[in-house]
């Protein structure tokens, strides 16, 4: 255990986080850059005295549980998490669960794709970021709870509430197979994550279709190259599908584009104006 390097690493990670980043008020007379020691201790569910001793290079050997709590409190990346474990003399194990934090550069990328619909999926198939055109084409994800933004849960457990895109997209069955295969692979990567295991148990108990697909033990999903959305306002929209893997966070960017000069490209232009308005519903 390298106490001095561990102390310096914790201090620098603490100083880069603002109170607003973790939902805390800045308050008056804040002289410390970033968070205070007591604030990190509170977020990590450890005593202020214990955390202070770690930053002063005189703390005891932290347990894996404490390291996991510090990782969450300090919002460490996977690489930083591994470094923290090495400094503490505890080899890192597998990540405790899929990351739901989307890098700001990825959020900016989505906003810079005005002619493409794009979403970011976590390893559990939760939509964790999207742009305006994706909301117009698929569904207004901002109006949904986190639970309802999980596409696998919507597909298998609540098909009637799956949204217009799940009930009318051309590859609904292919999506079900591919999602099951990728979820099985993700479950193997996060065997100790209660959210992951709970999702799988919920799907197995609530969907015979999912249970059948799960029992096949397939993990190599074939990519979907194109699909057609049947939109209630602009009609059928055929798109090309491209996937960009964010390997360090186990996330995927799904980008839907229309062929240049096609009716679907014109539909995209109309959707960018219509947005998420339900123009198919009489006023």
Short mmCIF file of C-alpha atoms in Angstrom, two decimals:
data_model
loop_
_atom_site.label_atom_id
_atom_site.label_comp_id
_atom_site.label_asym_id
_atom_site.label_seq_id
_atom_site.Cartn_x
_atom_site.Cartn_y
_atom_site.Cartn_z
CA UNK A 1 0.00 0.00 0.00
CA UNK A 2 1.48 3.35 -1.09
CA UNK A 3 -0.02 5.66 1.51
CA UNK A 4 1.50 8.89 0.16
CA UNK A 5 0.46 8.29 -3.45
CA UNK A 6 -2.99 7.15 -2.30
CA UNK A 7 -3.39 10.33 -0.24
CA UNK A 8 -2.36 12.57 -3.15
CA UNK A 9 -4.65 10.73 -5.56
CA UNK A 10 -7.67 11.05 -3.28
CA UNK A 11 -7.01 14.75 -2.73
CA UNK A 12 -6.71 15.54 -6.45
CA UNK A 13 -9.87 13.57 -7.27
CA UNK A 14 -11.75 15.34 -4.48
CA UNK A 15 -10.64 18.79 -5.62
CA UNK A 16 -11.90 18.33 -9.18
CA UNK A 17 -15.54 17.69 -8.14
CA UNK A 18 -17.77 20.67 -7.46
CA UNK A 19 -20.64 20.55 -4.96
CA UNK A 20 -23.07 21.03 -7.85
CA UNK A 21 -21.73 17.85 -9.47
CA UNK A 22 -23.09 15.79 -6.57
CA UNK A 23 -26.16 17.85 -5.75
CA UNK A 24 -24.71 19.77 -2.80
CA UNK A 25 -25.06 23.54 -2.23
CA UNK A 26 -21.83 25.49 -2.62
CA UNK A 27 -22.52 27.63 0.44
CA UNK A 28 -20.62 30.74 1.52
CA UNK A 29 -16.93 30.96 2.40
CA UNK A 30 -15.90 27.84 0.51
CA UNK A 31 -12.12 28.02 0.43
CA UNK A 32 -11.43 24.42 -0.56
CA UNK A 33 -11.40 23.68 -4.30
CA UNK A 34 -13.91 20.97 -5.06
CA UNK A 35 -15.49 19.02 -2.22
CA UNK A 36 -14.60 19.16 1.45
CA UNK A 37 -13.26 16.06 3.15
CA UNK A 38 -16.38 15.69 5.24
CA UNK A 39 -18.52 15.84 2.09
CA UNK A 40 -16.57 13.00 0.46
CA UNK A 41 -16.83 11.00 3.66
CA UNK A 42 -20.59 11.53 3.74
CA UNK A 43 -20.97 10.47 0.10
CA UNK A 44 -18.80 7.40 0.71
CA UNK A 45 -20.62 6.40 3.94
CA UNK A 46 -17.43 6.49 6.01
CA UNK A 47 -16.41 8.71 8.93
CA UNK A 48 -14.74 12.05 8.29
CA UNK A 49 -11.91 11.02 10.62
CA UNK A 50 -11.27 7.85 8.61
CA UNK A 51 -11.22 9.69 5.28
CA UNK A 52 -9.00 12.47 6.68
CA UNK A 53 -6.47 9.88 7.81
CA UNK A 54 -6.40 8.42 4.30
CA UNK A 55 -5.67 11.85 2.81
CA UNK A 56 -2.98 12.44 5.44
CA UNK A 57 -1.18 9.19 4.47
CA UNK A 58 -1.72 7.65 7.89
CA UNK A 59 -4.87 5.64 7.31
CA UNK A 60 -5.33 1.89 7.64
CA UNK A 61 -5.54 -0.47 4.69
CA UNK A 62 -8.96 0.27 3.14
CA UNK A 63 -11.23 -2.66 2.42
CA UNK A 64 -12.69 -3.42 -1.00
CA UNK A 65 -16.03 -2.09 0.26
CA UNK A 66 -14.45 1.24 1.24
CA UNK A 67 -12.66 1.46 -2.12
CA UNK A 68 -15.94 0.82 -3.94
CA UNK A 69 -17.65 3.54 -1.91
CA UNK A 70 -14.82 5.99 -2.63
CA UNK A 71 -15.02 5.11 -6.32
CA UNK A 72 -18.70 6.10 -6.38
CA UNK A 73 -18.26 9.19 -4.22
CA UNK A 74 -15.35 10.54 -6.28
CA UNK A 75 -16.92 9.56 -9.61
CA UNK A 76 -13.86 7.67 -10.74
CA UNK A 77 -13.55 6.24 -14.22
CA UNK A 78 -12.78 2.54 -14.59
CA UNK A 79 -9.08 3.36 -15.12
CA UNK A 80 -9.05 5.56 -12.02
CA UNK A 81 -10.84 2.88 -10.03
CA UNK A 82 -8.18 0.34 -10.97
CA UNK A 83 -5.43 2.83 -10.05
CA UNK A 84 -7.05 3.42 -6.67
CA UNK A 85 -7.05 -0.30 -5.97
CA UNK A 86 -3.40 -0.67 -6.96
CA UNK A 87 -2.38 2.24 -4.71
CA UNK A 88 -4.28 0.61 -1.83
CA UNK A 89 -2.50 -2.69 -2.44
CA UNK A 90 -5.72 -4.45 -3.44
CA UNK A 91 -5.85 -5.77 -7.02
CA UNK A 92 -9.03 -4.54 -8.71
CA UNK A 93 -11.81 -6.99 -9.33
CA UNK A 94 -14.48 -6.67 -12.01
CA UNK A 95 -16.46 -3.39 -12.06
CA UNK A 96 -19.35 -3.61 -9.57
CA UNK A 97 -21.95 -2.65 -12.15
CA UNK A 98 -22.51 -1.04 -15.56
CA UNK A 99 -21.69 2.66 -15.80
CA UNK A 100 -24.60 5.04 -16.37
CA UNK A 101 -22.50 8.19 -16.63
CA UNK A 102 -22.12 9.46 -20.19
CA UNK A 103 -19.02 11.48 -21.00
CA UNK A 104 -19.77 15.11 -21.85
CA UNK A 105 -17.95 14.69 -25.17
CA UNK A 106 -20.45 11.95 -26.13
CA UNK A 107 -23.40 14.15 -25.14
CA UNK A 108 -21.92 16.93 -27.27
CA UNK A 109 -21.49 14.48 -30.16
CA UNK A 110 -25.18 13.59 -30.07
CA UNK A 111 -26.11 17.27 -30.21
CA UNK A 112 -23.82 17.76 -33.21
CA UNK A 113 -25.71 15.18 -35.25
CA UNK A 114 -28.78 17.22 -36.25
CA UNK A 115 -29.51 15.00 -39.26
CA UNK A 116 -29.21 11.73 -37.34
CA UNK A 117 -31.17 10.21 -34.48
CA UNK A 118 -28.81 8.94 -31.79
CA UNK A 119 -29.09 7.33 -28.37
CA UNK A 120 -26.64 5.92 -25.83
CA UNK A 121 -27.39 2.55 -24.22
CA UNK A 122 -25.92 1.18 -21.02
CA UNK A 123 -24.99 -2.48 -20.68
CA UNK A 124 -28.47 -3.10 -19.23
CA UNK A 125 -30.16 -1.57 -22.31
CA UNK A 126 -31.18 1.60 -20.51
CA UNK A 127 -31.35 4.71 -22.68
CA UNK A 128 -29.02 7.06 -20.80
CA UNK A 129 -28.62 9.83 -23.41
CA UNK A 130 -30.36 10.87 -26.63
CA UNK A 131 -30.68 13.78 -29.02
CA UNK A 132 -33.79 15.66 -30.10
CA UNK A 133 -34.25 13.74 -33.34
CA UNK A 134 -34.15 10.40 -31.51
CA UNK A 135 -36.88 11.63 -29.17
CA UNK A 136 -38.97 12.72 -32.16
CA UNK A 137 -38.43 9.46 -34.05
CA UNK A 138 -38.74 7.01 -31.15
CA UNK A 139 -40.16 8.48 -27.96
CA UNK A 140 -39.74 11.44 -25.62
CA UNK A 141 -37.42 9.69 -23.17
CA UNK A 142 -37.33 12.76 -20.92
CA UNK A 143 -40.99 12.09 -20.05
CA UNK A 144 -40.22 8.54 -18.87
CA UNK A 145 -38.95 7.24 -15.57
CA UNK A 146 -35.56 5.56 -15.49
CA UNK A 147 -37.31 2.20 -15.24
CA UNK A 148 -39.35 2.87 -18.37
CA UNK A 149 -36.25 3.91 -20.32
CA UNK A 150 -34.98 0.31 -20.17
CA UNK A 151 -35.66 -1.04 -23.65
CA UNK A 152 -35.42 -4.73 -22.72
CA UNK A 153 -37.95 -4.35 -19.92
CA UNK A 154 -40.30 -2.45 -22.22
CA UNK A 155 -39.95 -5.02 -25.01
CA UNK A 156 -40.61 -8.13 -22.93
CA UNK A 157 -42.65 -7.02 -19.91
CA UNK A 158 -44.72 -4.09 -21.11
CA UNK A 159 -45.24 -4.51 -24.86
CA UNK A 160 -48.39 -2.40 -24.87
CA UNK A 161 -46.48 0.43 -23.21
CA UNK A 162 -43.39 -0.19 -25.30
CA UNK A 163 -43.87 3.03 -27.21
CA UNK A 164 -44.88 3.44 -30.81
CA UNK A 165 -41.41 2.48 -32.01
CA UNK A 166 -41.33 -0.89 -30.21
CA UNK A 167 -44.79 -1.83 -31.40
CA UNK A 168 -44.25 -0.75 -35.00
CA UNK A 169 -40.55 -1.06 -35.79
CA UNK A 170 -39.73 -3.59 -38.51
CA UNK A 171 -37.18 -5.61 -36.52
CA UNK A 172 -38.98 -6.08 -33.19
CA UNK A 173 -38.23 -9.83 -33.11
CA UNK A 174 -34.61 -9.34 -34.14
CA UNK A 175 -34.27 -6.70 -31.45
CA UNK A 176 -35.60 -9.16 -28.85
CA UNK A 177 -33.03 -11.80 -29.83
CA UNK A 178 -30.09 -9.42 -30.04
CA UNK A 179 -30.96 -7.71 -26.76
CA UNK A 180 -31.21 -11.05 -24.95
CA UNK A 181 -27.86 -12.18 -26.32
CA UNK A 182 -26.10 -8.98 -25.34
CA UNK A 183 -27.77 -8.91 -21.92
CA UNK A 184 -26.52 -12.45 -21.24
CA UNK A 185 -22.96 -11.39 -22.06
CA UNK A 186 -23.32 -8.31 -19.83
CA UNK A 187 -24.68 -10.40 -16.96
CA UNK A 188 -21.49 -12.48 -17.09
CA UNK A 189 -19.39 -9.29 -16.87
CA UNK A 190 -21.29 -8.03 -13.81
CA UNK A 191 -22.20 -11.15 -11.82
CA UNK A 192 -22.37 -9.28 -8.51
CA UNK A 193 -24.41 -6.28 -9.65
CA UNK A 194 -27.84 -6.46 -7.96
CA UNK A 195 -29.48 -4.28 -10.61
CA UNK A 196 -28.30 -6.55 -13.40
CA UNK A 197 -29.28 -9.77 -11.65
CA UNK A 198 -32.61 -8.26 -10.61
CA UNK A 199 -33.41 -7.27 -14.19
CA UNK A 200 -32.66 -10.77 -15.49
CA UNK A 201 -34.75 -12.41 -12.76
CA UNK A 202 -37.62 -10.03 -13.48
CA UNK A 203 -37.49 -10.83 -17.20
CA UNK A 204 -37.28 -14.58 -16.63
CA UNK A 205 -40.27 -14.50 -14.31
CA UNK A 206 -42.39 -12.21 -16.47
CA UNK A 207 -41.74 -13.25 -20.07
CA UNK A 208 -41.88 -16.72 -21.59
CA UNK A 209 -40.36 -15.30 -24.77
CA UNK A 210 -37.36 -13.95 -22.89
CA UNK A 211 -36.96 -17.19 -20.93
CA UNK A 212 -36.90 -19.15 -24.18
CA UNK A 213 -34.31 -16.86 -25.77
CA UNK A 214 -32.25 -16.80 -22.57
CA UNK A 215 -32.17 -20.60 -22.43
CA UNK A 216 -30.44 -20.68 -25.84
CA UNK A 217 -27.25 -19.27 -24.24
CA UNK A 218 -26.38 -17.23 -27.32
CA UNK A 219 -24.08 -14.24 -26.83
CA UNK A 220 -23.02 -13.19 -30.36
CA UNK A 221 -25.68 -10.85 -31.69
CA UNK A 222 -25.63 -10.04 -35.39
CA UNK A 223 -25.68 -6.31 -36.14
CA UNK A 224 -28.85 -4.77 -37.52
CA UNK A 225 -27.90 -2.81 -40.61
CA UNK A 226 -31.24 -1.15 -41.27
CA UNK A 227 -34.78 -0.95 -39.93
CA UNK A 228 -38.02 0.89 -40.58
CA UNK A 229 -39.89 2.95 -38.01
CA UNK A 230 -43.61 3.47 -38.68
CA UNK A 231 -44.13 6.96 -37.32
CA UNK A 232 -47.73 8.15 -36.78
CA UNK A 233 -47.00 11.62 -38.18
CA UNK A 234 -44.46 11.21 -40.99
CA UNK A 235 -45.12 7.59 -41.92
CA UNK A 236 -42.45 4.93 -42.54
CA UNK A 237 -38.86 6.01 -41.91
CA UNK A 238 -36.17 3.59 -43.09
CA UNK A 239 -32.80 4.14 -41.45
CA UNK A 240 -29.29 2.74 -41.48
CA UNK A 241 -28.06 1.61 -38.07
CA UNK A 242 -24.49 2.12 -36.89
CA UNK A 243 -23.10 1.27 -33.46
CA UNK A 244 -20.11 2.91 -31.77
CA UNK A 245 -18.78 1.09 -28.71
CA UNK A 246 -17.59 3.14 -25.72
CA UNK A 247 -15.44 0.36 -24.34
CA UNK A 248 -14.18 2.07 -21.19
CA UNK A 249 -17.75 2.52 -19.95
CA UNK A 250 -19.38 -0.50 -21.57
CA UNK A 251 -21.84 1.70 -23.42
CA UNK A 252 -22.98 1.95 -27.05
CA UNK A 253 -23.95 4.87 -29.23
CA UNK A 254 -26.69 3.87 -31.70
CA UNK A 255 -26.89 6.20 -34.71
CA UNK A 256 -29.84 6.13 -37.14
CA UNK A 257 -29.37 7.88 -40.49
CA UNK A 258 -31.50 8.14 -43.63
CA UNK A 259 -30.11 7.65 -47.14
CA UNK A 260 -29.41 11.00 -48.85
CA UNK A 261 -32.22 12.09 -51.15
CA UNK A 262 -34.61 9.44 -49.86
CA UNK A 263 -38.19 10.00 -48.60
CA UNK A 264 -36.86 9.01 -45.16
CA UNK A 265 -34.39 11.90 -45.24
CA UNK A 266 -37.31 14.24 -45.94
CA UNK A 267 -39.19 12.61 -43.04
CA UNK A 268 -36.19 13.35 -40.80
CA UNK A 269 -36.35 17.01 -41.81
CA UNK A 270 -40.04 17.12 -40.91
CA UNK A 271 -39.38 15.38 -37.59
CA UNK A 272 -36.74 17.95 -36.70
CA UNK A 273 -39.52 20.56 -36.97
CA UNK A 274 -42.31 18.50 -35.42
CA UNK A 275 -40.19 17.29 -32.50
CA UNK A 276 -42.10 15.31 -29.90
CA UNK A 277 -45.45 17.00 -30.56
CA UNK A 278 -48.31 14.55 -31.00
CA UNK A 279 -49.72 16.06 -34.18
CA UNK A 280 -51.64 12.87 -34.81
CA UNK A 281 -53.86 13.63 -31.81
CA UNK A 282 -56.74 16.07 -32.39
CA UNK A 283 -56.53 19.24 -30.31
#
